[in-house]
Amino acid sequence: NEALDHFLQGHGLRGLYTPLELSFSASKLRDMDALSKSDPMLVVYTKMDGRLEEIGRTEVILNSLEPLWITKTMINYQFEIVQPLVFRIYDIDTKYHNTPVKMLNLAQQDFLGEAFCNLSEIVTKFNHSLSLNLRNGSGHALQGTMTVHAEETASSRMAVEMTFHCLNLDNKDTFSKSDPFLRVSRLSESAVAIPICKTEVINNNLNPVWRPITLTSQQYSSRDDPLLVECFDFDASGNHELMGALQTTIAQLENLYKSKAGANFYSKKGQKKLKGQLFLDTFQEKVQHTFLDYISSGFELNFMVAVDFTASNGDPRTPQSLHYIDPSGRLNSYQQVWNFLTLLRYYLN
């Protein structure tokens, strides 16, 4: 890899690469909690010069031993070099559930296992999906597997904003009403459902109206590619009960909005018509502008910097402090903000 890098740089070449989006799921994870199930999060690393470099973290899935993460990791596939990947899964302690995932100290979480592969092993699979057995830090097999799926990314910045509501959902609870939420997935060519978005949970309501969601063209691929919309009754245990599902496309959702009609829910395999209908209150196509779009169009920014000399953030020698100096080199909150301001100043100049 080093020799090839040196050759390409010496000849003013970047090498050939394809931007990829990695999706993740896991199965039969170990249960590390006493009164509930594990709350897993996956961390992705590349191995460069014999050391690991973190390139992404998923969200935390509460109470699940079969997590299907929505957060994706972006990576450039360079077919002329070897690109080792390491995946590590952690059970996130309850007291850290309100902490942003990028701020989590992994040493304070329960380790559920890790897996290894080269990026080429994923993209050379027929369906671009690879299942891996989890192992402990010593390389011995552990319970559970994880699956990584790769797809090429699109360059378009078009997006669709939609507002959904449902009527007359089937009640799944005994002493109250269901707590529904929607999950939207893209169906790949091999019929693998890849989750791309989900709504918030509406408590105790069989006629829920959710906040608007936005799907980018990168997420839904094209207007005619199949999507799976599923409605679940939320359960704190993680065993969400399916209230209905339907297969559709962005083009069909637009027609549904224009007609003001409702779409019927069906069972998971589409064999049985279920109670409840899905409606669209808004459907709007828009362009997602980047930070540089605003700057190049004359957008002006003013900002002030203040230094806090109080001791309210705790001892900088403890990991809980926002001023903590991590021996591994991980930046604390203040260092991250300083880097952002430095980058901002670079663009403004």
mmCIF file of C-alpha atoms in Angstrom:
data_model
loop_
_atom_site.group_PDB
_atom_site.id
_atom_site.type_symbol
_atom_site.label_atom_id
_atom_site.label_comp_id
_atom_site.label_asym_id
_atom_site.label_seq_id
_atom_site.Cartn_x
_atom_site.Cartn_y
_atom_site.Cartn_z
ATOM 1 C CA ASN A 1 0.000 0.000 0.000
ATOM 2 C CA GLU A 2 2.772 2.443 0.934
ATOM 3 C CA ALA A 3 4.685 1.715 -2.285
ATOM 4 C CA LEU A 4 1.566 2.207 -4.408
ATOM 5 C CA ASP A 5 0.712 5.433 -2.570
ATOM 6 C CA HIS A 6 4.244 6.714 -3.169
ATOM 7 C CA PHE A 7 4.011 5.848 -6.884
ATOM 8 C CA LEU A 8 0.621 7.546 -7.356
ATOM 9 C CA GLN A 9 1.635 10.702 -5.488
ATOM 10 C CA GLY A 10 4.951 10.858 -7.340
ATOM 11 C CA HIS A 11 3.087 10.844 -10.644
ATOM 12 C CA GLY A 12 0.417 13.314 -9.549
ATOM 13 C CA LEU A 13 -2.279 10.625 -9.466
ATOM 14 C CA ARG A 14 -4.982 9.990 -6.886
ATOM 15 C CA GLY A 15 -5.775 6.441 -7.943
ATOM 16 C CA LEU A 16 -9.196 5.166 -8.968
ATOM 17 C CA TYR A 17 -11.876 4.994 -6.308
ATOM 18 C CA THR A 18 -15.624 4.547 -5.869
ATOM 19 C CA PRO A 19 -17.525 6.205 -2.989
ATOM 20 C CA LEU A 20 -19.413 3.576 -0.984
ATOM 21 C CA GLU A 21 -22.013 3.657 1.772
ATOM 22 C CA LEU A 22 -21.781 0.864 4.361
ATOM 23 C CA SER A 23 -24.897 -0.370 6.219
ATOM 24 C CA PHE A 24 -24.816 -2.630 9.265
ATOM 25 C CA SER A 25 -26.914 -5.166 11.140
ATOM 26 C CA ALA A 26 -26.196 -7.863 13.729
ATOM 27 C CA SER A 27 -27.820 -11.044 14.977
ATOM 28 C CA LYS A 28 -27.859 -13.108 18.180
ATOM 29 C CA LEU A 29 -25.727 -10.664 20.174
ATOM 30 C CA ARG A 30 -24.791 -11.456 23.768
ATOM 31 C CA ASP A 31 -27.154 -10.028 26.398
ATOM 32 C CA MET A 32 -25.024 -8.043 28.875
ATOM 33 C CA ASP A 33 -27.917 -6.486 30.841
ATOM 34 C CA ALA A 34 -29.648 -8.072 33.824
ATOM 35 C CA LEU A 35 -33.195 -6.714 33.528
ATOM 36 C CA SER A 36 -33.313 -5.852 29.818
ATOM 37 C CA LYS A 37 -31.447 -6.517 26.574
ATOM 38 C CA SER A 38 -28.167 -5.012 25.399
ATOM 39 C CA ASP A 39 -28.157 -1.532 23.796
ATOM 40 C CA PRO A 40 -25.688 -2.056 20.919
ATOM 41 C CA MET A 41 -23.645 0.473 18.952
ATOM 42 C CA LEU A 42 -21.183 -0.403 16.174
ATOM 43 C CA VAL A 43 -17.852 1.355 15.560
ATOM 44 C CA VAL A 44 -15.990 1.098 12.237
ATOM 45 C CA TYR A 45 -12.210 1.350 11.851
ATOM 46 C CA THR A 46 -9.747 1.196 8.983
ATOM 47 C CA LYS A 47 -6.273 -0.170 9.578
ATOM 48 C CA MET A 48 -3.520 2.129 8.310
ATOM 49 C CA ASP A 49 0.191 1.563 8.886
ATOM 50 C CA GLY A 50 -0.631 -1.074 11.492
ATOM 51 C CA ARG A 51 -2.860 1.218 13.574
ATOM 52 C CA LEU A 52 -6.628 1.636 13.736
ATOM 53 C CA GLU A 53 -8.353 4.811 12.583
ATOM 54 C CA GLU A 54 -12.021 5.269 13.476
ATOM 55 C CA ILE A 55 -14.199 6.275 10.512
ATOM 56 C CA GLY A 56 -17.740 5.978 11.864
ATOM 57 C CA ARG A 57 -20.202 5.100 14.620
ATOM 58 C CA THR A 58 -23.818 4.022 14.388
ATOM 59 C CA GLU A 59 -26.624 5.155 16.638
ATOM 60 C CA VAL A 60 -27.471 3.180 19.803
ATOM 61 C CA ILE A 61 -30.327 0.678 19.390
ATOM 62 C CA LEU A 62 -32.146 0.194 22.691
ATOM 63 C CA ASN A 63 -32.969 -3.275 24.013
ATOM 64 C CA SER A 64 -32.079 -5.320 20.948
ATOM 65 C CA LEU A 65 -29.980 -8.395 20.255
ATOM 66 C CA GLU A 66 -30.881 -8.132 16.526
ATOM 67 C CA PRO A 67 -30.005 -4.480 15.765
ATOM 68 C CA LEU A 68 -30.608 -2.966 12.331
ATOM 69 C CA TRP A 69 -28.714 0.315 12.393
ATOM 70 C CA ILE A 70 -29.764 3.295 10.257
ATOM 71 C CA THR A 71 -26.562 5.345 10.496
ATOM 72 C CA LYS A 72 -24.257 4.596 7.553
ATOM 73 C CA THR A 73 -20.478 4.938 7.124
ATOM 74 C CA MET A 74 -18.960 6.483 4.001
ATOM 75 C CA ILE A 75 -15.720 5.118 2.553
ATOM 76 C CA ASN A 76 -13.863 5.271 -0.769
ATOM 77 C CA TYR A 77 -13.196 1.858 -2.307
ATOM 78 C CA GLN A 78 -9.797 1.766 -4.048
ATOM 79 C CA PHE A 79 -9.566 -1.517 -5.883
ATOM 80 C CA GLU A 80 -5.786 -1.279 -6.385
ATOM 81 C CA ILE A 81 -4.956 -1.399 -2.655
ATOM 82 C CA VAL A 82 -5.885 -3.577 0.326
ATOM 83 C CA GLN A 83 -8.291 -1.819 2.733
ATOM 84 C CA PRO A 84 -8.623 -3.726 6.050
ATOM 85 C CA LEU A 85 -11.727 -2.954 8.120
ATOM 86 C CA VAL A 86 -12.415 -3.660 11.805
ATOM 87 C CA PHE A 87 -15.940 -3.616 13.298
ATOM 88 C CA ARG A 88 -16.486 -3.474 17.064
ATOM 89 C CA ILE A 89 -19.841 -3.667 18.839
ATOM 90 C CA TYR A 90 -20.458 -2.239 22.317
ATOM 91 C CA ASP A 91 -23.347 -2.400 24.783
ATOM 92 C CA ILE A 92 -23.893 1.233 25.818
ATOM 93 C CA ASP A 93 -24.586 1.701 29.534
ATOM 94 C CA THR A 94 -27.967 3.261 30.366
ATOM 95 C CA LYS A 95 -26.441 6.317 32.041
ATOM 96 C CA TYR A 96 -24.807 7.304 28.735
ATOM 97 C CA HIS A 97 -27.936 7.092 26.560
ATOM 98 C CA ASN A 98 -28.246 10.888 26.415
ATOM 99 C CA THR A 99 -24.569 11.338 25.482
ATOM 100 C CA PRO A 100 -23.846 11.967 21.773
ATOM 101 C CA VAL A 101 -22.349 8.792 20.305
ATOM 102 C CA LYS A 102 -19.207 10.590 19.150
ATOM 103 C CA MET A 103 -18.544 11.633 22.765
ATOM 104 C CA LEU A 104 -18.886 8.136 24.254
ATOM 105 C CA ASN A 105 -15.806 6.719 25.942
ATOM 106 C CA LEU A 106 -15.685 3.171 24.598
ATOM 107 C CA ALA A 107 -13.554 1.975 27.518
ATOM 108 C CA GLN A 108 -16.577 2.567 29.782
ATOM 109 C CA GLN A 109 -18.898 0.335 27.701
ATOM 110 C CA ASP A 110 -19.325 -3.474 27.568
ATOM 111 C CA PHE A 111 -17.550 -5.057 24.604
ATOM 112 C CA LEU A 112 -19.842 -7.411 22.619
ATOM 113 C CA GLY A 113 -17.345 -8.564 19.999
ATOM 114 C CA GLU A 114 -15.452 -7.609 16.867
ATOM 115 C CA ALA A 115 -15.070 -8.769 13.260
ATOM 116 C CA PHE A 116 -12.554 -8.199 10.469
ATOM 117 C CA CYS A 117 -12.538 -8.165 6.678
ATOM 118 C CA ASN A 118 -11.114 -6.339 3.693
ATOM 119 C CA LEU A 119 -13.382 -3.905 1.875
ATOM 120 C CA SER A 120 -12.844 -5.891 -1.321
ATOM 121 C CA GLU A 121 -14.453 -8.950 0.309
ATOM 122 C CA ILE A 122 -17.716 -7.004 0.624
ATOM 123 C CA VAL A 123 -17.858 -5.409 -2.833
ATOM 124 C CA THR A 124 -16.955 -8.644 -4.625
ATOM 125 C CA LYS A 125 -19.941 -10.478 -3.132
ATOM 126 C CA PHE A 126 -22.838 -10.903 -5.582
ATOM 127 C CA ASN A 127 -25.235 -8.885 -3.387
ATOM 128 C CA HIS A 128 -22.467 -6.745 -1.808
ATOM 129 C CA SER A 129 -23.359 -8.171 1.638
ATOM 130 C CA LEU A 130 -20.952 -10.034 3.906
ATOM 131 C CA SER A 131 -21.774 -11.795 7.197
ATOM 132 C CA LEU A 132 -18.992 -12.140 9.776
ATOM 133 C CA ASN A 133 -18.699 -14.092 13.023
ATOM 134 C CA LEU A 134 -17.940 -12.021 16.110
ATOM 135 C CA ARG A 135 -14.781 -12.679 18.124
ATOM 136 C CA ASN A 136 -13.302 -11.424 21.381
ATOM 137 C CA GLY A 137 -10.127 -9.365 21.643
ATOM 138 C CA SER A 138 -8.019 -12.547 21.629
ATOM 139 C CA GLY A 139 -9.567 -13.864 18.421
ATOM 140 C CA HIS A 140 -11.750 -16.567 19.991
ATOM 141 C CA ALA A 141 -15.271 -17.038 18.607
ATOM 142 C CA LEU A 142 -18.160 -15.366 20.436
ATOM 143 C CA GLN A 143 -21.915 -15.639 20.134
ATOM 144 C CA GLY A 144 -23.431 -13.533 17.366
ATOM 145 C CA THR A 145 -22.764 -12.340 13.836
ATOM 146 C CA MET A 146 -22.778 -9.013 12.029
ATOM 147 C CA THR A 147 -23.565 -8.175 8.414
ATOM 148 C CA VAL A 148 -22.174 -5.283 6.386
ATOM 149 C CA HIS A 149 -23.733 -4.179 3.087
ATOM 150 C CA ALA A 150 -22.063 -1.837 0.571
ATOM 151 C CA GLU A 151 -23.687 0.387 -2.032
ATOM 152 C CA GLU A 152 -22.332 3.034 -4.360
ATOM 153 C CA THR A 153 -23.298 6.579 -3.384
ATOM 154 C CA ALA A 154 -25.029 9.064 -5.648
ATOM 155 C CA SER A 155 -23.823 12.603 -6.259
ATOM 156 C CA SER A 156 -27.242 14.256 -6.571
ATOM 157 C CA ARG A 157 -28.309 16.647 -3.805
ATOM 158 C CA MET A 158 -32.029 16.370 -4.480
ATOM 159 C CA ALA A 159 -34.204 15.424 -1.516
ATOM 160 C CA VAL A 160 -37.869 14.835 -0.734
ATOM 161 C CA GLU A 161 -39.577 16.096 2.427
ATOM 162 C CA MET A 162 -42.742 14.225 3.420
ATOM 163 C CA THR A 163 -45.213 14.342 6.282
ATOM 164 C CA PHE A 164 -47.081 11.116 7.058
ATOM 165 C CA HIS A 165 -50.155 10.337 9.105
ATOM 166 C CA CYS A 166 -52.189 7.182 9.684
ATOM 167 C CA LEU A 167 -55.861 6.518 10.370
ATOM 168 C CA ASN A 168 -57.553 3.669 12.229
ATOM 169 C CA LEU A 169 -54.488 1.628 13.103
ATOM 170 C CA ASP A 170 -55.099 -1.740 14.759
ATOM 171 C CA ASN A 171 -54.575 -1.465 18.527
ATOM 172 C CA LYS A 172 -51.893 -3.870 19.774
ATOM 173 C CA ASP A 173 -52.051 -2.932 23.480
ATOM 174 C CA THR A 174 -54.454 -4.210 26.110
ATOM 175 C CA PHE A 175 -54.800 -1.374 28.627
ATOM 176 C CA SER A 176 -53.921 1.575 26.399
ATOM 177 C CA LYS A 177 -53.459 2.455 22.745
ATOM 178 C CA SER A 178 -50.473 1.568 20.591
ATOM 179 C CA ASP A 179 -47.393 3.807 20.323
ATOM 180 C CA PRO A 180 -46.727 3.795 16.550
ATOM 181 C CA PHE A 181 -43.680 4.812 14.534
ATOM 182 C CA LEU A 182 -42.723 4.387 10.868
ATOM 183 C CA ARG A 183 -39.541 2.906 9.441
ATOM 184 C CA VAL A 184 -38.659 3.443 5.775
ATOM 185 C CA SER A 185 -36.236 1.016 4.077
ATOM 186 C CA ARG A 186 -34.807 0.761 0.587
ATOM 187 C CA LEU A 187 -35.045 -2.639 -1.090
ATOM 188 C CA SER A 188 -31.794 -3.598 -2.839
ATOM 189 C CA GLU A 189 -31.623 -5.680 -6.001
ATOM 190 C CA SER A 190 -31.259 -8.793 -3.846
ATOM 191 C CA ALA A 191 -34.417 -7.800 -1.864
ATOM 192 C CA VAL A 192 -32.381 -6.865 1.236
ATOM 193 C CA ALA A 193 -34.260 -4.188 3.236
ATOM 194 C CA ILE A 194 -31.834 -1.392 4.153
ATOM 195 C CA PRO A 195 -33.364 1.058 6.683
ATOM 196 C CA ILE A 196 -32.850 4.687 5.701
ATOM 197 C CA CYS A 197 -35.154 6.656 7.996
ATOM 198 C CA LYS A 198 -37.617 6.366 10.859
ATOM 199 C CA THR A 199 -40.072 8.727 12.519
ATOM 200 C CA GLU A 200 -40.452 9.555 16.177
ATOM 201 C CA VAL A 201 -42.785 7.489 18.382
ATOM 202 C CA ILE A 202 -46.309 8.875 18.917
ATOM 203 C CA ASN A 203 -47.546 7.632 22.288
ATOM 204 C CA ASN A 204 -51.035 6.215 22.858
ATOM 205 C CA ASN A 205 -52.470 7.139 19.441
ATOM 206 C CA LEU A 206 -54.117 5.136 16.652
ATOM 207 C CA ASN A 207 -54.312 8.170 14.343
ATOM 208 C CA PRO A 208 -50.740 9.490 14.564
ATOM 209 C CA VAL A 209 -49.314 12.495 12.701
ATOM 210 C CA TRP A 210 -45.515 12.455 12.548
ATOM 211 C CA ARG A 211 -43.045 15.287 12.080
ATOM 212 C CA PRO A 212 -41.750 15.701 8.496
ATOM 213 C CA ILE A 213 -38.974 13.367 7.348
ATOM 214 C CA THR A 214 -36.452 14.046 4.581
ATOM 215 C CA LEU A 215 -35.070 11.413 2.201
ATOM 216 C CA THR A 216 -32.150 12.287 -0.050
ATOM 217 C CA SER A 217 -31.790 10.854 -3.555
ATOM 218 C CA GLN A 218 -28.731 9.056 -2.225
ATOM 219 C CA GLN A 219 -30.987 7.234 0.228
ATOM 220 C CA TYR A 220 -33.872 6.332 -2.083
ATOM 221 C CA SER A 221 -31.662 5.934 -5.209
ATOM 222 C CA SER A 222 -34.325 6.744 -7.841
ATOM 223 C CA ARG A 223 -38.009 7.671 -7.923
ATOM 224 C CA ASP A 224 -38.953 4.204 -9.169
ATOM 225 C CA ASP A 225 -36.788 2.055 -6.894
ATOM 226 C CA PRO A 226 -38.805 0.039 -4.330
ATOM 227 C CA LEU A 227 -39.201 1.238 -0.758
ATOM 228 C CA LEU A 228 -40.660 -0.608 2.229
ATOM 229 C CA VAL A 229 -42.716 1.430 4.726
ATOM 230 C CA GLU A 230 -43.399 -0.377 8.000
ATOM 231 C CA CYS A 231 -45.500 0.763 10.954
ATOM 232 C CA PHE A 232 -44.543 -0.626 14.378
ATOM 233 C CA ASP A 233 -46.023 -0.443 17.870
ATOM 234 C CA PHE A 234 -43.066 0.687 20.014
ATOM 235 C CA ASP A 235 -42.104 -1.507 22.948
ATOM 236 C CA ALA A 236 -39.457 -0.452 25.478
ATOM 237 C CA SER A 237 -38.194 -4.048 25.519
ATOM 238 C CA GLY A 238 -37.172 -3.699 21.874
ATOM 239 C CA ASN A 239 -39.790 -6.213 20.684
ATOM 240 C CA HIS A 240 -41.674 -3.766 18.466
ATOM 241 C CA GLU A 241 -44.846 -5.311 17.011
ATOM 242 C CA LEU A 242 -45.557 -4.865 13.308
ATOM 243 C CA MET A 243 -48.829 -3.021 12.683
ATOM 244 C CA GLY A 244 -48.587 -3.129 8.914
ATOM 245 C CA ALA A 245 -46.287 -2.730 5.928
ATOM 246 C CA LEU A 246 -46.492 -1.623 2.309
ATOM 247 C CA GLN A 247 -44.125 -1.570 -0.656
ATOM 248 C CA THR A 248 -44.022 1.643 -2.655
ATOM 249 C CA THR A 249 -41.759 4.108 -4.503
ATOM 250 C CA ILE A 250 -41.114 7.833 -4.285
ATOM 251 C CA ALA A 251 -43.159 8.299 -7.471
ATOM 252 C CA GLN A 252 -46.088 6.372 -5.967
ATOM 253 C CA LEU A 253 -45.878 8.366 -2.735
ATOM 254 C CA GLU A 254 -46.098 11.590 -4.763
ATOM 255 C CA ASN A 255 -49.221 10.276 -6.522
ATOM 256 C CA LEU A 256 -50.644 9.291 -3.137
ATOM 257 C CA TYR A 257 -50.140 12.869 -1.922
ATOM 258 C CA LYS A 258 -51.750 14.383 -5.040
ATOM 259 C CA SER A 259 -54.763 12.072 -4.865
ATOM 260 C CA LYS A 260 -55.231 12.639 -1.107
ATOM 261 C CA ALA A 261 -56.004 8.924 -0.898
ATOM 262 C CA GLY A 262 -54.776 6.456 1.681
ATOM 263 C CA ALA A 263 -52.600 3.383 1.104
ATOM 264 C CA ASN A 264 -53.604 0.135 2.797
ATOM 265 C CA PHE A 265 -51.279 -1.697 5.153
ATOM 266 C CA TYR A 266 -50.575 -5.400 4.654
ATOM 267 C CA SER A 267 -48.866 -8.166 6.593
ATOM 268 C CA LYS A 268 -45.083 -8.466 6.340
ATOM 269 C CA LYS A 269 -45.245 -10.695 3.256
ATOM 270 C CA GLY A 270 -48.053 -8.660 1.675
ATOM 271 C CA GLN A 271 -50.507 -11.554 1.804
ATOM 272 C CA LYS A 272 -53.092 -10.176 4.226
ATOM 273 C CA LYS A 273 -54.739 -6.752 4.229
ATOM 274 C CA LEU A 274 -54.512 -5.162 7.681
ATOM 275 C CA LYS A 275 -56.414 -2.436 9.449
ATOM 276 C CA GLY A 276 -55.204 1.131 9.017
ATOM 277 C CA GLN A 277 -54.133 3.401 6.166
ATOM 278 C CA LEU A 278 -51.150 5.634 5.423
ATOM 279 C CA PHE A 279 -51.595 9.219 4.125
ATOM 280 C CA LEU A 280 -49.238 11.986 3.004
ATOM 281 C CA ASP A 281 -49.941 15.538 4.184
ATOM 282 C CA THR A 282 -46.946 17.108 2.414
ATOM 283 C CA PHE A 283 -44.621 16.082 -0.419
ATOM 284 C CA GLN A 284 -41.937 18.552 -1.483
ATOM 285 C CA GLU A 285 -38.846 18.061 -3.630
ATOM 286 C CA LYS A 286 -35.944 20.356 -2.783
ATOM 287 C CA VAL A 287 -32.211 20.805 -3.213
ATOM 288 C CA GLN A 288 -30.005 20.258 -0.173
ATOM 289 C CA HIS A 289 -27.492 23.103 -0.078
ATOM 290 C CA THR A 290 -24.045 22.648 1.428
ATOM 291 C CA PHE A 291 -22.141 25.007 3.706
ATOM 292 C CA LEU A 292 -19.990 26.129 0.764
ATOM 293 C CA ASP A 293 -23.116 26.957 -1.253
ATOM 294 C CA TYR A 294 -24.115 29.492 1.395
ATOM 295 C CA ILE A 295 -20.627 30.956 1.685
ATOM 296 C CA SER A 296 -20.158 31.298 -2.089
ATOM 297 C CA SER A 297 -23.573 32.978 -2.369
ATOM 298 C CA GLY A 298 -22.567 35.785 -0.015
ATOM 299 C CA PHE A 299 -23.821 34.430 3.307
ATOM 300 C CA GLU A 300 -22.076 36.263 6.165
ATOM 301 C CA LEU A 301 -21.196 34.887 9.580
ATOM 302 C CA ASN A 302 -20.293 36.646 12.788
ATOM 303 C CA PHE A 303 -19.108 34.741 15.801
ATOM 304 C CA MET A 304 -17.663 35.411 19.248
ATOM 305 C CA VAL A 305 -15.275 33.256 21.268
ATOM 306 C CA ALA A 306 -15.249 33.171 25.064
ATOM 307 C CA VAL A 307 -13.012 31.240 27.432
ATOM 308 C CA ASP A 308 -14.583 29.659 30.513
ATOM 309 C CA PHE A 309 -12.140 29.603 33.453
ATOM 310 C CA THR A 310 -14.557 27.990 35.921
ATOM 311 C CA ALA A 311 -14.065 24.508 37.368
ATOM 312 C CA SER A 312 -17.686 23.489 36.736
ATOM 313 C CA ASN A 313 -16.682 20.982 34.034
ATOM 314 C CA GLY A 314 -14.689 18.879 36.460
ATOM 315 C CA ASP A 315 -11.147 17.623 36.831
ATOM 316 C CA PRO A 316 -9.452 17.464 33.370
ATOM 317 C CA ARG A 317 -7.719 14.272 34.507
ATOM 318 C CA THR A 318 -11.051 12.357 34.575
ATOM 319 C CA PRO A 319 -12.807 11.108 31.393
ATOM 320 C CA GLN A 320 -16.107 12.673 32.521
ATOM 321 C CA SER A 321 -14.672 16.189 32.214
ATOM 322 C CA LEU A 322 -15.230 18.159 29.005
ATOM 323 C CA HIS A 323 -11.592 19.294 29.429
ATOM 324 C CA TYR A 324 -10.265 15.712 29.596
ATOM 325 C CA ILE A 325 -6.919 15.208 27.842
ATOM 326 C CA ASP A 326 -7.223 11.713 26.369
ATOM 327 C CA PRO A 327 -3.856 9.850 26.208
ATOM 328 C CA SER A 328 -5.053 8.186 22.989
ATOM 329 C CA GLY A 329 -5.210 11.585 21.300
ATOM 330 C CA ARG A 330 -9.029 11.759 20.980
ATOM 331 C CA LEU A 331 -10.098 15.406 21.008
ATOM 332 C CA ASN A 332 -12.304 16.692 23.825
ATOM 333 C CA SER A 333 -15.317 18.946 23.216
ATOM 334 C CA TYR A 334 -13.353 22.197 23.381
ATOM 335 C CA GLN A 335 -10.642 20.958 21.035
ATOM 336 C CA GLN A 336 -13.275 19.837 18.539
ATOM 337 C CA VAL A 337 -14.907 23.283 18.609
ATOM 338 C CA TRP A 338 -11.512 24.949 18.156
ATOM 339 C CA ASN A 339 -10.803 22.773 15.106
ATOM 340 C CA PHE A 340 -14.193 23.689 13.663
ATOM 341 C CA LEU A 341 -13.552 27.411 14.166
ATOM 342 C CA THR A 342 -10.134 27.063 12.545
ATOM 343 C CA LEU A 343 -11.712 25.326 9.542
ATOM 344 C CA LEU A 344 -14.431 27.977 9.397
ATOM 345 C CA ARG A 345 -11.834 30.761 9.385
ATOM 346 C CA TYR A 346 -10.017 28.974 6.542
ATOM 347 C CA TYR A 347 -13.180 28.915 4.402
ATOM 348 C CA LEU A 348 -14.092 32.533 5.244
ATOM 349 C CA ASN A 349 -10.655 33.694 4.170
#
